[in-house]
XYZ file of C-alpha atoms in Angstrom:
467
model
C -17.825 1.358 -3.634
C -20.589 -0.571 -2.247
C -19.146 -1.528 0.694
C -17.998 2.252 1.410
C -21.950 3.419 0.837
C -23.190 0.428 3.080
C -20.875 1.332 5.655
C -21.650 5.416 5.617
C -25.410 4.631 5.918
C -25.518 1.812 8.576
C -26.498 2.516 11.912
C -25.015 4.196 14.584
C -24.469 0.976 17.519
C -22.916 -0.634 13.876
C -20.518 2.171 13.218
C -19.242 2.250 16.437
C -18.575 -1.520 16.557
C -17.093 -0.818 13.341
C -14.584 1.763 14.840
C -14.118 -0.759 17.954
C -12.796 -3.300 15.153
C -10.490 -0.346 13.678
C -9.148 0.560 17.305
C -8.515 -3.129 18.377
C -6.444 -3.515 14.878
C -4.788 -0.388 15.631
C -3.975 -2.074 18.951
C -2.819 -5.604 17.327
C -0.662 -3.414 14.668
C 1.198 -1.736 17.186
C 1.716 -4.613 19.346
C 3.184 -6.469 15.543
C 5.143 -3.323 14.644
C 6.330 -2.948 18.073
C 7.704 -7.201 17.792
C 9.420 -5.691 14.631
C 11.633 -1.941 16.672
C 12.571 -5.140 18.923
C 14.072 -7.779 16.167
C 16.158 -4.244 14.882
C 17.448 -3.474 18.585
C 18.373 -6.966 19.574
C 19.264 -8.457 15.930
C 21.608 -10.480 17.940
C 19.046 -12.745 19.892
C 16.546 -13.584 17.158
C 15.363 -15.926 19.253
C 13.761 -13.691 22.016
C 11.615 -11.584 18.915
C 10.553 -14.390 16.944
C 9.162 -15.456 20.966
C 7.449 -12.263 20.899
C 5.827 -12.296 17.620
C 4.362 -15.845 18.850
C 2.933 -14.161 21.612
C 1.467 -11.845 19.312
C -1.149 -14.732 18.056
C -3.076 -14.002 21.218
C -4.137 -10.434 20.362
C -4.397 -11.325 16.698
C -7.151 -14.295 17.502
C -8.962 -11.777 19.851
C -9.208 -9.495 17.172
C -10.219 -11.507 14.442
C -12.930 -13.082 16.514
C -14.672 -9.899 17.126
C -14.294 -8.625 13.490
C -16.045 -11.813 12.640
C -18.978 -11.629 15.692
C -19.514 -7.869 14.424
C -19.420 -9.142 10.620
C -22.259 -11.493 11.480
C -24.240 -8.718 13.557
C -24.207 -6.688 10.971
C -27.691 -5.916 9.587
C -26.665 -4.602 6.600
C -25.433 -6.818 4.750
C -28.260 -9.594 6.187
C -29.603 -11.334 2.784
C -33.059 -9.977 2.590
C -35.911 -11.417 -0.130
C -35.765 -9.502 -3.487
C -31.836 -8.330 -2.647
C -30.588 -11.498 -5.120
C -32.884 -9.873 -7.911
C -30.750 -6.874 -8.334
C -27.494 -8.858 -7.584
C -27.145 -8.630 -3.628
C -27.294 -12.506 -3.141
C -25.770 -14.319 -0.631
C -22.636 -14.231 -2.208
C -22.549 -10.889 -2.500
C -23.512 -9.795 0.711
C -21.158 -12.311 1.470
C -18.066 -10.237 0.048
C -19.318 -6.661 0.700
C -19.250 -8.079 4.546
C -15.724 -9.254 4.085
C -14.567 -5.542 2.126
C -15.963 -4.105 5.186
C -14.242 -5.855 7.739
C -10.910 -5.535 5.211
C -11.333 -1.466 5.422
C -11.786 -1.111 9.347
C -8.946 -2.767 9.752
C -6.535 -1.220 7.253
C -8.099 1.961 8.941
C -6.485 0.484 12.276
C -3.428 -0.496 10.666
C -2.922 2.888 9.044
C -3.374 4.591 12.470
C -1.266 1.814 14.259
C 1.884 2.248 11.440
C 1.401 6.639 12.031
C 1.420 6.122 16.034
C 4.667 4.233 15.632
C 6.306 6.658 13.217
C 5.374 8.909 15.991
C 6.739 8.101 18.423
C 9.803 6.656 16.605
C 10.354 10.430 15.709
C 10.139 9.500 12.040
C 7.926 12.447 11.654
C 7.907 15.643 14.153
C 10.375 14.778 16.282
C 10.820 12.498 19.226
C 7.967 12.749 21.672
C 8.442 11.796 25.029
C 12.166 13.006 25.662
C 12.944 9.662 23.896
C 11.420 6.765 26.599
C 9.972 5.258 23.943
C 12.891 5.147 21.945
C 14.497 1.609 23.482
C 11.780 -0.492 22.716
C 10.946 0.594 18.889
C 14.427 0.898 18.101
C 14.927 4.784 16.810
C 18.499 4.556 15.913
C 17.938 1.809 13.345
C 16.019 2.535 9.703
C 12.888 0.893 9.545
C 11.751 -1.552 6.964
C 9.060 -0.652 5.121
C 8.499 -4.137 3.429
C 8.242 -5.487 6.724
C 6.273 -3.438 8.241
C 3.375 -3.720 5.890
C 3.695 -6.970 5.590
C 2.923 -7.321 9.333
C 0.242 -4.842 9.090
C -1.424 -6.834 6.778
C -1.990 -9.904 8.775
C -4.899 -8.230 10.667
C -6.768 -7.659 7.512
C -6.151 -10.573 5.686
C -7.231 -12.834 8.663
C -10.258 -10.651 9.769
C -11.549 -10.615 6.034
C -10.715 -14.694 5.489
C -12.599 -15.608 8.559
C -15.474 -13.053 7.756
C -15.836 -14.934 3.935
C -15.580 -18.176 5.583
C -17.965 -17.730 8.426
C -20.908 -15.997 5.841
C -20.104 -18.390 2.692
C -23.679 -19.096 1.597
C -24.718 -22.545 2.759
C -27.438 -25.035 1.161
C -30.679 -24.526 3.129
C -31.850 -27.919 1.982
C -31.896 -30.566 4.780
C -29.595 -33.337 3.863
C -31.106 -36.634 3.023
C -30.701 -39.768 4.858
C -30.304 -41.741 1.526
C -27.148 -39.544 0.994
C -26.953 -37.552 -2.752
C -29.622 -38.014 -4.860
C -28.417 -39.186 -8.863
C -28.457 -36.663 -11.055
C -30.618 -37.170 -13.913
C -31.739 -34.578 -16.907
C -35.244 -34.325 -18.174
C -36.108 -32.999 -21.369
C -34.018 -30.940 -23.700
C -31.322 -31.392 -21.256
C -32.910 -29.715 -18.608
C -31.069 -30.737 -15.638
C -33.497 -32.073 -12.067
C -33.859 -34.467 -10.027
C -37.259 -36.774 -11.356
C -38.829 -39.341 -9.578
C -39.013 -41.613 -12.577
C -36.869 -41.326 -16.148
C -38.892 -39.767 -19.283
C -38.300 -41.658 -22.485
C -37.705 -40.261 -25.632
C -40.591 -38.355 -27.142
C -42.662 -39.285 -24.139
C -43.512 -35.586 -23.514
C -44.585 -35.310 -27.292
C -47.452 -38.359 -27.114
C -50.661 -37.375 -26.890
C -52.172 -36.361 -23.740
C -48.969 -37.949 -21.682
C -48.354 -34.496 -19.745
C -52.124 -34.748 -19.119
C -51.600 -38.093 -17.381
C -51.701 -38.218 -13.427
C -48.240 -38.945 -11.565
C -47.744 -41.163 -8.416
C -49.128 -40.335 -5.143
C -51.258 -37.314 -6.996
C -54.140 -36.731 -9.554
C -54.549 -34.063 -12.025
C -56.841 -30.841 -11.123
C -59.524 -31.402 -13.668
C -60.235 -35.025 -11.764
C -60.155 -33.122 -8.253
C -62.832 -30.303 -9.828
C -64.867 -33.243 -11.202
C -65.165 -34.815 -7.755
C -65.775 -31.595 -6.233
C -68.651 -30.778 -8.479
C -69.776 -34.273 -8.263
C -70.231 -34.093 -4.663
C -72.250 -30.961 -5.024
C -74.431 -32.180 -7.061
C -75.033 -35.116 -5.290
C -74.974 -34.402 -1.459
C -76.480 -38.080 -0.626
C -73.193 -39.220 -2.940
C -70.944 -37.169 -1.083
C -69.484 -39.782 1.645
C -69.479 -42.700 -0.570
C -67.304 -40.544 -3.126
C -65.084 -39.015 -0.770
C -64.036 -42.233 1.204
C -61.427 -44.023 -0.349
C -61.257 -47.823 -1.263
C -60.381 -50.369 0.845
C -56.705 -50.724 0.667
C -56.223 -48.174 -0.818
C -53.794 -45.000 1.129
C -55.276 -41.723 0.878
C -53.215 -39.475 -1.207
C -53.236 -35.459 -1.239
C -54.639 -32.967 -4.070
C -51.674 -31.339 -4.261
C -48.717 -31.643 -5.617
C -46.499 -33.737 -3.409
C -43.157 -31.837 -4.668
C -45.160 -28.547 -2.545
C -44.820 -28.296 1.248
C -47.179 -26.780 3.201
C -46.983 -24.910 6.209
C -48.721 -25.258 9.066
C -48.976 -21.271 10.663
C -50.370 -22.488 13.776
C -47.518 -25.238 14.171
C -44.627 -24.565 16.697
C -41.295 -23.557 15.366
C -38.858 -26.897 16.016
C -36.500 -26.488 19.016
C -32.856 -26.213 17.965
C -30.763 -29.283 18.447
C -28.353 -28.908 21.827
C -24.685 -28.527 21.191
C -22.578 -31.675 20.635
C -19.346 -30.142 21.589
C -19.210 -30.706 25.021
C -18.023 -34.177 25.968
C -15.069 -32.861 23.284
C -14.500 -29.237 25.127
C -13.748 -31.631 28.251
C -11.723 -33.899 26.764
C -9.229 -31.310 25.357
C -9.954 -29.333 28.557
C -8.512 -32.157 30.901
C -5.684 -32.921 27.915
C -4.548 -29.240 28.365
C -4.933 -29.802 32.400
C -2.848 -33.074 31.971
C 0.164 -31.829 29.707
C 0.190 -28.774 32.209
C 1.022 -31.343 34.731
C 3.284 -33.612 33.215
C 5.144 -30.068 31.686
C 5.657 -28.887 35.564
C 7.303 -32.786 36.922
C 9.695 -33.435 33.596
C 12.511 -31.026 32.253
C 11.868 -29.362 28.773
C 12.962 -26.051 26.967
C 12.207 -22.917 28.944
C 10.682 -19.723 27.745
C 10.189 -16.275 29.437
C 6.458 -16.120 29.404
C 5.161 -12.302 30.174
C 3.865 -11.364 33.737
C 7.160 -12.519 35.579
C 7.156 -16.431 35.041
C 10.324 -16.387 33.399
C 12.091 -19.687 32.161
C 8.411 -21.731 32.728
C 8.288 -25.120 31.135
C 7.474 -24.581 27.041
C 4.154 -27.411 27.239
C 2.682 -25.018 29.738
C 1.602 -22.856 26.644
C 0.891 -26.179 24.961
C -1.427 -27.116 27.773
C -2.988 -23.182 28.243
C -3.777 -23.102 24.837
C -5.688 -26.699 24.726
C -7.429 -25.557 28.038
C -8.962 -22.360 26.362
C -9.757 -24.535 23.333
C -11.732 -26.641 25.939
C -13.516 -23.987 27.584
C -14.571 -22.191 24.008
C -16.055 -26.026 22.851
C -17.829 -26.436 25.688
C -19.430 -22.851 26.030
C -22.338 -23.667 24.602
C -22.854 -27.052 25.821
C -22.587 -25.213 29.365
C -25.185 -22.949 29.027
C -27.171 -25.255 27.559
C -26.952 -27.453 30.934
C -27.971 -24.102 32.556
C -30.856 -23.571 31.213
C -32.280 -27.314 31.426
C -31.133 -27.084 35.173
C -33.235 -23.708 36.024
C -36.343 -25.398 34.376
C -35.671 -28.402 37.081
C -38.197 -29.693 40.022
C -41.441 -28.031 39.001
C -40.440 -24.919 37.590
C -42.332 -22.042 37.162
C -43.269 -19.620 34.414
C -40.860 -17.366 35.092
C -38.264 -20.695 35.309
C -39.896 -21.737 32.490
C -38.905 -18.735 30.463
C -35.532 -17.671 31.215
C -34.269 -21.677 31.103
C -35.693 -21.660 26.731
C -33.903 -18.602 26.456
C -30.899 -19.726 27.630
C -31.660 -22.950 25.774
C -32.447 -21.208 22.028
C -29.206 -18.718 22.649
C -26.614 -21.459 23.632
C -24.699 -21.536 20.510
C -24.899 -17.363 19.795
C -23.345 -16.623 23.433
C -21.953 -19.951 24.625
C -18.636 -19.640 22.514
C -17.960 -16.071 23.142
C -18.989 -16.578 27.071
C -15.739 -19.903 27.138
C -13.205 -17.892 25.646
C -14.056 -14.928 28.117
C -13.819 -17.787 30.825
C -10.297 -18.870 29.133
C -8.886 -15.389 29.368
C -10.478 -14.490 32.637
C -8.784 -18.071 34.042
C -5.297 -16.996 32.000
C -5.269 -13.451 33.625
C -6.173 -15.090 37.042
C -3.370 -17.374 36.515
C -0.906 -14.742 35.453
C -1.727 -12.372 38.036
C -1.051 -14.848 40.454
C 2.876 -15.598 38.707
C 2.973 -11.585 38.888
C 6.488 -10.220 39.479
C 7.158 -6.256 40.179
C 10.966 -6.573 39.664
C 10.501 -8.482 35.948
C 11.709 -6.530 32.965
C 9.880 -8.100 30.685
C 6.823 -7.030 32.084
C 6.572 -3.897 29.630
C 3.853 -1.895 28.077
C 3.651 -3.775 25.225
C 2.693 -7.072 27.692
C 0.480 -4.897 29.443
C -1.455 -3.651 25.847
C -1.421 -6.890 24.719
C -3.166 -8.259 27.930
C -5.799 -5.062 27.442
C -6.249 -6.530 23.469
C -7.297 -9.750 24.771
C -9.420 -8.933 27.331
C -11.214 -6.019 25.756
C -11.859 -8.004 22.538
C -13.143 -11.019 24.350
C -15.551 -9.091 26.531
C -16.520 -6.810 23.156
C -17.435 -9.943 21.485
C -19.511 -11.158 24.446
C -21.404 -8.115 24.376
C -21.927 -7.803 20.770
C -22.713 -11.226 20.828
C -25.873 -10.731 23.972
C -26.769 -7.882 21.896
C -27.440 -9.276 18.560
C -29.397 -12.794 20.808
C -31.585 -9.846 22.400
C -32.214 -8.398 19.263
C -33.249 -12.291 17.666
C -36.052 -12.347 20.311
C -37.586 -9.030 19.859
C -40.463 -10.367 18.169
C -41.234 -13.105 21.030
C -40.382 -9.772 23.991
C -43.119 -8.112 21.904
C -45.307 -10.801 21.396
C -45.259 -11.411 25.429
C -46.013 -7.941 26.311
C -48.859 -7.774 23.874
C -50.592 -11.115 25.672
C -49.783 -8.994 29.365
C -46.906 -9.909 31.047
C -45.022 -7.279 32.906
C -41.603 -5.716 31.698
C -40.697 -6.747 35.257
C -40.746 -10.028 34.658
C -39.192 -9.994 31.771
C -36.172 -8.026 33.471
C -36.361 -10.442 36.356
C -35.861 -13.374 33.766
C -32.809 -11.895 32.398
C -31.211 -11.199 36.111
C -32.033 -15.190 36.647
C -30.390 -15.758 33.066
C -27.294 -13.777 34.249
C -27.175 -15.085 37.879
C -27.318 -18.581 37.003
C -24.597 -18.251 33.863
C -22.614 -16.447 37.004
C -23.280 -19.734 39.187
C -22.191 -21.958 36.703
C -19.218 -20.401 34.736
C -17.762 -17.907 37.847
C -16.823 -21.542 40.182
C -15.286 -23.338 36.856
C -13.239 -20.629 36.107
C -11.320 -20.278 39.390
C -10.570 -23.848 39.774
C -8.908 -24.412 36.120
C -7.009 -21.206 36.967
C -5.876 -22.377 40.083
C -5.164 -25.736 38.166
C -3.284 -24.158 35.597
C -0.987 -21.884 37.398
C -0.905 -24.962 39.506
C 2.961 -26.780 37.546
C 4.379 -22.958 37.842
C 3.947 -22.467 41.291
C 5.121 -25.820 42.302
C-alpha cells in the first residue's frame, strides 16, 4: 500500500520512466510468450525454441538494467534524515523501491500476456486475417502454467536486482587494522572501548570523573580558561604545553569535526579498466579462434545462419569489456580535455566528466556494445533470411531502446547531482553560455573517444563471420 501511494504521488518525469519500465516489460513478455506459440508449433525441433528463449536473455538484461537505473533515480524513495524515525529506513525504502519496480512490470506483463491472447484470437476473434497466427501457434491450447511462469521472470529479476543494488551499506570507512574485537562495557552494553572496564570500576568513587587518554575533562578546560582570564600576563605560559609533551584536543576525540570551508574529497577513478580490456581482447580473441576451427553452428538472427557457436561466447565477453571499461573511459576523457594548459572552461567540463564517470560510464559501454552488435549485424544482414522475423526485429528495438533509456536516465539523474554546483556558478557570474558550451565539449569529446572504438570492435567482431 505504500508503494502504490509513493508511486501515485511521485513526479511526473518519474511516472513516465515508470511506464517506460512497464512498456519495455510488456515488450520482453511478448518477445518470452512469443518463444513459448513457437515451442507449441514446432514441438518437434525443441532445439530451435530453447535457441530462441536464449536469445531472449538479451532483451531481458536490457530491461532489468533500466528498471534498476530508474529504481536508483528515483527520488522517492531516497533515504532522507528523520524518514528512519517513523520506520522509512534504508531498508525500507529499500523494499518499497523493489515493490515498485515488481508492479510496473507485472503491469507490462499483464498487457504483454492480453496483446498475445489478442492476437492469438483467444478473445474477440482473430485480428489480422490470421498473419499472426503461424508464429504464436493459434491452433494449439495454450499453457497457462507456462505462460506465467515466463511472465514472471521480468519481475522477479527487475525486483532482485533493484533489492540488491539499494541494500543499505555501512557508511563507516573500513579500517586498515581490519575488524575491530568486539568487547561489552557495562551491564552488557555492547561497543567498541579503547581500554577494558573492570568490575565495579564505574561504581568507585569519582572514576567516571577521571580524564581518558588523549583528552581532559571539561571542568579542567573551564579552569584553564578562567585561569587565563584572570591572569592575562599567565596566559602564554599556561597555554603552551610542556616540553615533550603532544598537544592534545578539548574535545572528545571519539567526535569529528568538520571543517565547512574544507573541499569535498575527489572520488577515487575507476579500477575496472585494465579488466574491461582484458575481457574485451578475450572476447576479440575467442571470436577469432571461433571463425579458423570447426564447432557447433547456430542460426544467429539478422541472416548469419549456421555462424560458429563461440562467436556469441566472444560477443558477449566483448560487451562485458566495453560495460567495465565505461567508466574508466570517460574518466581518461576528462583528464585528457584538462591537458596542456587548460583553461577554465577545460577546466570545468574535464571534473565533470571526472566526478560523473561511474553514474554514466557503465550505461555509455553497454550502449557502445549494442551500437557495435547492431553495426555488426547489419553488416551480416540478409533480405532473403526467414528467420529474420518481427519478433528479431522487436527484440533488436528492446535492446536498443532500453540501453539508450538508461543512458538518458542515467545523464539526467548526474545533471540533477550537480544542480547545487550549476547554481552555485551562476550565483558567483558565469554565463549560462558557458555552462552550455561545457556540456557540448563534454558531449563532443565522449563522441571523440567512444564513436572511433566502437566501429573498429564492430568491424573486429563481424570480422570471423565475414571471412
Amino acid at each position: 500500500m505504500l508503494a502504490l501511494r509513493l508511486a501515485r504521488g511521485s513526479h511526473p518525469g518519474v511516472q513516465l520512466r515508470r511506464l517506460l519500465v512497464a512498456a519495455a516489460s510488456a515488450a520482453t513478455g511478448f518477445l518470452l510468450l512469443g518463444t513459448l506459440g513457437h515451442a507449441l508449433a514446432h514441438q518437434d525441433i525443441p532445439g530451435g525454441s530453447a535457441l530462441r528463449l536464449a536469445w531472449c536473455v538479451a532483451p531481458l538484461a536490457a530491461t532489468v538494467h533500466f528498471a534498476v537505473t530508474v529504481a536508483r533515480t528515483d527520488p522517492g524513495t531516497r533515504p532522507r534524515p528523520g524518514l528512519s524515525a517513523i520506520g522509512l529506513g534504508p531498508a525500507r525504502l529499500m523494499a518499497v523501491s523493489a515493490t515498485t519496480t515488481a508492479l510496473s512490470c507485472t503491469l507490462g506483463s499483464m498487457l504483454a500476456l492480453l496483446f498475445f491472447l489478442h492476437l492469438r484470437g483467444d478473445l474477440t476473434g482473430m485480428p489480422f486475417d490470421g498473419d499472426a497466427a503461424d508464429f504464436l501457434a493459434a491452433d494449439h491450447p495454450l499453457p497457462l502454467p507456462a505462460a506465467l511462469t515466463l511472465l514472471t521472470l521480468v519481475p522477479v529479476a527487475a525486483s532482485i536486482s533493484v533489492a540488491l543494488s539499494l541494500r543499505p551499506r555501512d557508511p563507516r570507512p573500513d579500517s586498515a587494522q581490519g575488524p575491530r574485537p568486539r568487547t561489552y562495557g557495562r551491564f552488557g552494553a555492547e561497543g567498541n572501548r579503547g581500554t577494558r572496564e573492570t568490575f565495579g570500576a564505574y561504581g568507585r568513587f569519582g572514576a567516571h570523573l577521571r580524564p581518558t587518554a588523549g583528552s581532559r575533562p571539561a571542568g579542567a578546560a573551564r579552569v584553564g580558561a578562567a585561569a587565563s582570564r584572570t591572569a592575562p600576563g599567565c596566559a602564554t605560559n599556561a597555554s603552551a604545553p610542556a616540553p615533550g609533551t603532544p598537544e592534545t584536543p578539548d574535545q572528545d576525540p571519539d567526535v569529528t569535526t568538520t571543517d565547512p570551508h574544507a573541499l569535498p574529497t575527489p572520488l577515487p577513478p575507476p579500477r575496472d579498466l585494465p579488466w574491461g580490456f582484458a575481457v574485451l581482447a578475450a572476447g576479440l580473441a575467442v571470436e577469432a579462434y571461433a571463425a579458423r576451427a570447426p564447432h557447433t553452428r547456430l542460426a544467429m538472427p539478422g541472416g548469419a545462419a549456421g555462424s560458429p557457436a563461440a562467436v556469441l561466447v566472444g560477443w558477449t565477453l566483448t560487451a562485458l569489456g566495453l560495460a567495465l571499461a565505461g567508466p574508466g573511459l570517460t574518466h581518461l576523457c576528462g583528464r585528457l580535455l584538462q591537458a596542456v594548459r587548460p583553461g577554465a572552461l577545460r577546466l570545468l567540463a574535464g571534473r565533470v566528466l571526472m566526478e560523473e564517470a561511474t553514474r554514466i560510464g557503465r550505461p555509455l559501454g553497454v550502449v557502445c556494445a549494442v551500437a557495435s552488435g547492431a553495426y555488426a549485424m547489419a553488416a551480416l544482414y540478409d533480405a532473403d533470411d526467414p528467420s529474420l522475423g518481427p519478433l528479431t526485429t522487436l527484440g533488436a528495438l528492446v535492446v536498443a531502446s532500453c540501453t539508450i533509456a538508461t543512458l538518458l536516465t542515467a545523464a539526467a539523474e548526474a545533471r540533477r547531482a550537480r544542480a547545487d554546483t550549476t547554481a552555485a556558478l551562476l550565483r558567483l557570474g558565469a554565463p549560462a553560455t558557458t555552462l552550455r558550451t561545457a556540456a557540448g565539449l563534454r558531449a563532443a569529446a565522449l563522441l571523440a573517444l567512444f564513436a572511433p572504438l566502437t566501429f573498429l570492435i564492430a568491424e573486429l567482431a563481424a570480422l570471423p563471420l565475414t571471412a
